[in-house]
mmCIF file of C-alpha atoms in Angstrom:
data_model
loop_
_atom_site.group_PDB
_atom_site.id
_atom_site.type_symbol
_atom_site.label_atom_id
_atom_site.label_comp_id
_atom_site.label_asym_id
_atom_site.label_seq_id
_atom_site.Cartn_x
_atom_site.Cartn_y
_atom_site.Cartn_z
ATOM 1 C CA MET A 1 0.000 0.000 0.000
ATOM 2 C CA ASN A 2 1.325 3.464 -0.855
ATOM 3 C CA ALA A 3 0.709 6.387 1.456
ATOM 4 C CA SER A 4 1.589 10.013 0.807
ATOM 5 C CA LYS A 5 0.783 13.385 2.399
ATOM 6 C CA LYS A 6 -1.118 16.034 0.474
ATOM 7 C CA SER A 7 -1.994 19.375 2.050
ATOM 8 C CA GLY A 8 -1.601 17.969 5.530
ATOM 9 C CA LYS A 9 -4.056 15.131 4.813
ATOM 10 C CA LYS A 10 -3.081 11.548 4.366
ATOM 11 C CA SER A 11 -3.852 10.188 0.908
ATOM 12 C CA VAL A 12 -3.861 6.423 0.541
ATOM 13 C CA THR A 13 -3.682 4.616 -2.750
ATOM 14 C CA ALA A 14 -4.093 0.893 -2.458
ATOM 15 C CA LYS A 15 -2.797 -1.509 -5.026
ATOM 16 C CA SER A 16 -2.634 -5.238 -5.044
ATOM 17 C CA GLN A 17 -1.175 -7.986 -7.148
ATOM 18 C CA LYS A 18 -2.946 -11.325 -7.259
ATOM 19 C CA SER A 19 -1.479 -14.567 -8.592
ATOM 20 C CA THR A 20 -3.711 -17.541 -9.250
ATOM 21 C CA LYS A 21 -4.166 -20.660 -11.344
ATOM 22 C CA ASN A 22 -7.913 -20.113 -11.415
ATOM 23 C CA PRO A 23 -9.423 -16.604 -11.253
ATOM 24 C CA LYS A 24 -12.996 -17.925 -11.507
ATOM 25 C CA ASN A 25 -13.692 -17.748 -7.761
ATOM 26 C CA MET A 26 -12.633 -14.096 -7.613
ATOM 27 C CA LEU A 27 -14.836 -12.916 -10.476
ATOM 28 C CA GLU A 28 -17.893 -12.506 -8.238
ATOM 29 C CA HIS A 29 -15.864 -10.340 -5.828
ATOM 30 C CA LEU A 30 -14.431 -7.857 -8.335
ATOM 31 C CA GLU A 31 -16.875 -5.130 -7.348
ATOM 32 C CA GLU A 32 -15.664 -5.349 -3.750
ATOM 33 C CA LEU A 33 -12.058 -5.191 -4.942
ATOM 34 C CA LYS A 34 -12.636 -2.235 -7.273
ATOM 35 C CA LYS A 35 -11.148 0.257 -4.805
ATOM 36 C CA TYR A 36 -7.798 -1.520 -5.206
ATOM 37 C CA ARG A 37 -5.787 -1.222 -8.352
ATOM 38 C CA MET A 38 -5.648 -4.906 -9.136
ATOM 39 C CA TYR A 39 -2.986 -6.520 -11.286
ATOM 40 C CA TRP A 40 -3.534 -10.216 -11.980
ATOM 41 C CA ASN A 41 -1.019 -12.927 -12.807
ATOM 42 C CA VAL A 42 -2.867 -16.010 -14.003
ATOM 43 C CA THR A 43 -0.874 -19.191 -14.518
ATOM 44 C CA ILE A 44 -2.185 -21.321 -17.371
ATOM 45 C CA THR A 45 0.013 -24.258 -18.313
ATOM 46 C CA PRO A 46 -0.347 -27.225 -20.668
ATOM 47 C CA TYR A 47 -0.277 -29.763 -17.870
ATOM 48 C CA GLY A 48 -3.108 -32.163 -17.120
ATOM 49 C CA LYS A 49 -4.453 -33.722 -13.945
ATOM 50 C CA ASP A 50 -1.378 -35.926 -13.739
ATOM 51 C CA ILE A 51 0.642 -32.826 -12.784
ATOM 52 C CA GLU A 52 -2.012 -30.373 -11.543
ATOM 53 C CA PRO A 53 -4.778 -32.512 -10.013
ATOM 54 C CA ASN A 54 -6.505 -29.574 -8.289
ATOM 55 C CA VAL A 55 -6.537 -27.150 -11.215
ATOM 56 C CA PRO A 56 -9.670 -27.008 -13.413
ATOM 57 C CA HIS A 57 -9.497 -27.865 -17.117
ATOM 58 C CA LYS A 58 -7.458 -25.330 -19.111
ATOM 59 C CA LYS A 59 -10.447 -24.147 -21.156
ATOM 60 C CA GLU A 60 -12.318 -23.283 -17.970
ATOM 61 C CA VAL A 61 -9.328 -21.322 -16.651
ATOM 62 C CA MET A 62 -8.867 -19.542 -19.996
ATOM 63 C CA ASP A 63 -12.571 -18.622 -20.084
ATOM 64 C CA ALA A 64 -12.235 -17.171 -16.566
ATOM 65 C CA PHE A 65 -9.093 -15.309 -17.702
ATOM 66 C CA ILE A 66 -11.026 -13.782 -20.606
ATOM 67 C CA GLU A 67 -13.875 -12.736 -18.315
ATOM 68 C CA LEU A 68 -11.368 -11.226 -15.879
ATOM 69 C CA SER A 69 -9.624 -9.373 -18.713
ATOM 70 C CA LYS A 70 -12.958 -7.922 -19.877
ATOM 71 C CA LYS A 71 -13.810 -6.749 -16.352
ATOM 72 C CA VAL A 72 -10.485 -5.351 -15.116
ATOM 73 C CA SER A 73 -8.906 -4.424 -18.479
ATOM 74 C CA VAL A 74 -6.419 -6.278 -20.612
ATOM 75 C CA LYS A 75 -3.742 -3.969 -19.140
ATOM 76 C CA ASN A 76 -4.271 -5.491 -15.692
ATOM 77 C CA VAL A 77 -3.889 -9.175 -16.520
ATOM 78 C CA VAL A 78 -0.802 -11.213 -17.313
ATOM 79 C CA TRP A 79 -0.715 -14.804 -18.466
ATOM 80 C CA ARG A 80 1.990 -16.904 -16.853
ATOM 81 C CA TYR A 81 3.017 -19.991 -18.812
ATOM 82 C CA ASP A 82 5.286 -21.451 -16.192
ATOM 83 C CA PRO A 83 7.140 -23.382 -15.170
ATOM 84 C CA ILE A 84 8.078 -25.117 -18.391
ATOM 85 C CA PHE A 85 9.490 -28.578 -17.835
ATOM 86 C CA LEU A 86 10.092 -31.494 -20.141
ATOM 87 C CA ASN A 87 9.383 -35.186 -19.868
ATOM 88 C CA GLU A 88 8.111 -37.905 -22.207
ATOM 89 C CA LYS A 89 4.546 -36.585 -22.243
ATOM 90 C CA TYR A 90 5.273 -32.846 -22.101
ATOM 91 C CA ASP A 91 8.028 -32.551 -24.671
ATOM 92 C CA ILE A 92 9.023 -29.488 -26.697
ATOM 93 C CA SER A 93 6.569 -30.168 -29.541
ATOM 94 C CA HIS A 94 3.717 -30.498 -27.020
ATOM 95 C CA HIS A 95 4.596 -27.138 -25.450
ATOM 96 C CA LEU A 96 4.802 -25.431 -28.848
ATOM 97 C CA MET A 97 1.474 -26.861 -30.028
ATOM 98 C CA ILE A 98 -0.413 -26.018 -26.814
ATOM 99 C CA PHE A 99 1.165 -22.560 -26.482
ATOM 100 C CA GLU A 100 0.065 -21.689 -30.018
ATOM 101 C CA LYS A 101 -3.501 -22.845 -29.304
ATOM 102 C CA MET A 102 -3.586 -20.907 -26.027
ATOM 103 C CA CYS A 103 -2.293 -17.770 -27.774
ATOM 104 C CA ALA A 104 -5.063 -18.027 -30.347
ATOM 105 C CA TYR A 105 -7.707 -18.569 -27.659
ATOM 106 C CA LEU A 106 -6.525 -15.655 -25.483
ATOM 107 C CA GLU A 107 -5.905 -13.303 -28.399
ATOM 108 C CA GLY A 108 -7.178 -9.824 -27.631
ATOM 109 C CA TYR A 109 -7.563 -10.518 -23.923
ATOM 110 C CA CYS A 110 -3.887 -10.717 -23.047
ATOM 111 C CA LYS A 111 -1.040 -8.368 -23.910
ATOM 112 C CA HIS A 112 1.665 -9.969 -21.782
ATOM 113 C CA VAL A 113 2.851 -13.507 -21.238
ATOM 114 C CA ILE A 114 5.596 -14.550 -18.847
ATOM 115 C CA ILE A 115 7.405 -17.816 -19.348
ATOM 116 C CA SER A 116 9.940 -19.496 -17.124
ATOM 117 C CA PHE A 117 11.627 -22.842 -16.883
ATOM 118 C CA ILE A 118 11.551 -25.224 -13.950
ATOM 119 C CA ASP A 119 14.291 -25.055 -11.349
ATOM 120 C CA LEU A 120 15.140 -28.603 -10.356
ATOM 121 C CA TYR A 121 15.696 -28.311 -6.639
ATOM 122 C CA GLU A 122 16.179 -31.497 -4.662
ATOM 123 C CA LYS A 123 12.533 -31.502 -3.518
ATOM 124 C CA THR A 124 11.377 -31.043 -7.129
ATOM 125 C CA LYS A 125 13.566 -33.906 -8.299
ATOM 126 C CA LYS A 126 12.166 -36.110 -5.529
ATOM 127 C CA ASN A 127 8.511 -35.220 -6.286
ATOM 128 C CA PHE A 128 8.879 -35.348 -10.095
ATOM 129 C CA PRO A 129 11.615 -37.889 -10.903
ATOM 130 C CA GLU A 130 10.523 -38.088 -14.569
ATOM 131 C CA VAL A 131 11.138 -34.359 -15.139
ATOM 132 C CA LYS A 132 14.389 -33.497 -16.842
ATOM 133 C CA GLU A 133 16.246 -30.226 -16.755
ATOM 134 C CA VAL A 134 15.560 -27.918 -19.684
ATOM 135 C CA THR A 135 18.979 -27.191 -21.168
ATOM 136 C CA PHE A 136 20.049 -23.701 -22.145
ATOM 137 C CA ASP A 137 19.788 -24.601 -25.849
ATOM 138 C CA GLU A 138 16.282 -25.990 -25.319
ATOM 139 C CA GLN A 139 15.293 -22.840 -23.429
ATOM 140 C CA CYS A 140 16.580 -20.672 -26.282
ATOM 141 C CA TYR A 141 14.753 -22.765 -28.875
ATOM 142 C CA ILE A 142 11.448 -22.761 -26.970
ATOM 143 C CA THR A 143 11.672 -19.016 -26.291
ATOM 144 C CA LYS A 144 12.359 -18.276 -29.968
ATOM 145 C CA GLN A 145 9.493 -20.520 -31.101
ATOM 146 C CA PHE A 146 7.080 -18.955 -28.588
ATOM 147 C CA GLY A 147 8.080 -15.503 -29.864
ATOM 148 C CA GLN A 148 7.378 -16.541 -33.447
ATOM 149 C CA ARG A 149 3.939 -17.822 -32.463
ATOM 150 C CA ILE A 150 3.117 -14.550 -30.709
ATOM 151 C CA GLY A 151 4.396 -12.582 -33.699
ATOM 152 C CA GLY A 152 2.364 -14.764 -36.062
ATOM 153 C CA ALA A 153 -0.821 -14.132 -34.088
ATOM 154 C CA GLU A 154 -0.139 -10.374 -34.143
ATOM 155 C CA GLU A 155 0.403 -10.473 -37.908
ATOM 156 C CA ILE A 156 -2.864 -12.337 -38.486
ATOM 157 C CA ALA A 157 -4.787 -9.843 -36.318
ATOM 158 C CA PHE A 158 -3.149 -6.918 -38.141
ATOM 159 C CA LEU A 159 -4.230 -8.307 -41.501
ATOM 160 C CA THR A 160 -7.568 -10.009 -40.837
ATOM 161 C CA GLY A 161 -8.718 -8.862 -37.381
ATOM 162 C CA ASP A 162 -12.462 -8.250 -37.056
ATOM 163 C CA GLY A 163 -12.216 -5.542 -34.377
ATOM 164 C CA VAL A 164 -13.583 -7.805 -31.621
ATOM 165 C CA ALA A 165 -10.936 -7.901 -28.863
ATOM 166 C CA LYS A 166 -8.325 -7.163 -31.531
ATOM 167 C CA PRO A 167 -7.686 -4.474 -34.122
ATOM 168 C CA THR A 168 -9.638 -4.271 -37.337
ATOM 169 C CA GLY A 169 -7.284 -5.753 -39.908
ATOM 170 C CA LEU A 170 -6.215 -4.230 -43.178
ATOM 171 C CA LEU A 171 -8.115 -6.891 -45.106
ATOM 172 C CA HIS A 172 -11.400 -6.556 -43.174
ATOM 173 C CA GLU A 173 -14.354 -6.409 -45.616
ATOM 174 C CA THR A 174 -15.917 -3.134 -44.453
ATOM 175 C CA ASN A 175 -13.466 -1.396 -42.123
ATOM 176 C CA GLY A 176 -10.132 -2.422 -43.622
ATOM 177 C CA ALA A 177 -7.881 -0.498 -45.951
ATOM 178 C CA GLN A 178 -9.433 0.998 -49.072
ATOM 179 C CA VAL A 179 -8.659 -0.772 -52.337
ATOM 180 C CA GLY A 180 -6.788 1.296 -54.924
ATOM 181 C CA VAL A 181 -5.837 4.096 -52.511
ATOM 182 C CA THR A 182 -2.143 4.865 -52.493
ATOM 183 C CA THR A 183 0.068 7.506 -50.958
ATOM 184 C CA SER A 184 1.701 8.433 -54.275
ATOM 185 C CA GLY A 185 -0.209 11.717 -54.451
ATOM 186 C CA ALA A 186 0.252 12.645 -50.821
ATOM 187 C CA SER A 187 2.371 15.619 -49.857
ATOM 188 C CA ILE A 188 4.226 16.078 -46.605
#
């Protein structure tokens, strides 16, 4: 909480950061929390019940994320795709495929995504013996591929966006760029 003095009176500005794997339960309390400047970190990973037995299905969490984004503003929500780990089931190709699908689903409702890779502490190794360390080269490759998928989604929205939770694209039928109009006759 930040406090400052103005004209001899105390002025209090409250702000809060909330991290969750499921924002659904908080949605009904947003009105009560309105007086706080809320900033939400929502972790949505590709893992199933074998890894996250108490987390709802990813579609349900993404739907709650979208609803939260609509209510508190896209500027106040961040998607966390972490930690990234690798094993036989959750290999690099699985992460790339799921990340791309999640990007498409959350398009227009998320401007920031944070990724990180698992730290294999002794306790983690004991609890998840099948998890292997993500090498530096693998981290670089995954990060580059994720960036290309984000860039690809931005390019598609820029060209064909329909204006719903994304910009109206240049090729949109009614609100896109005008055909045959050039800047050749423009003066500066």
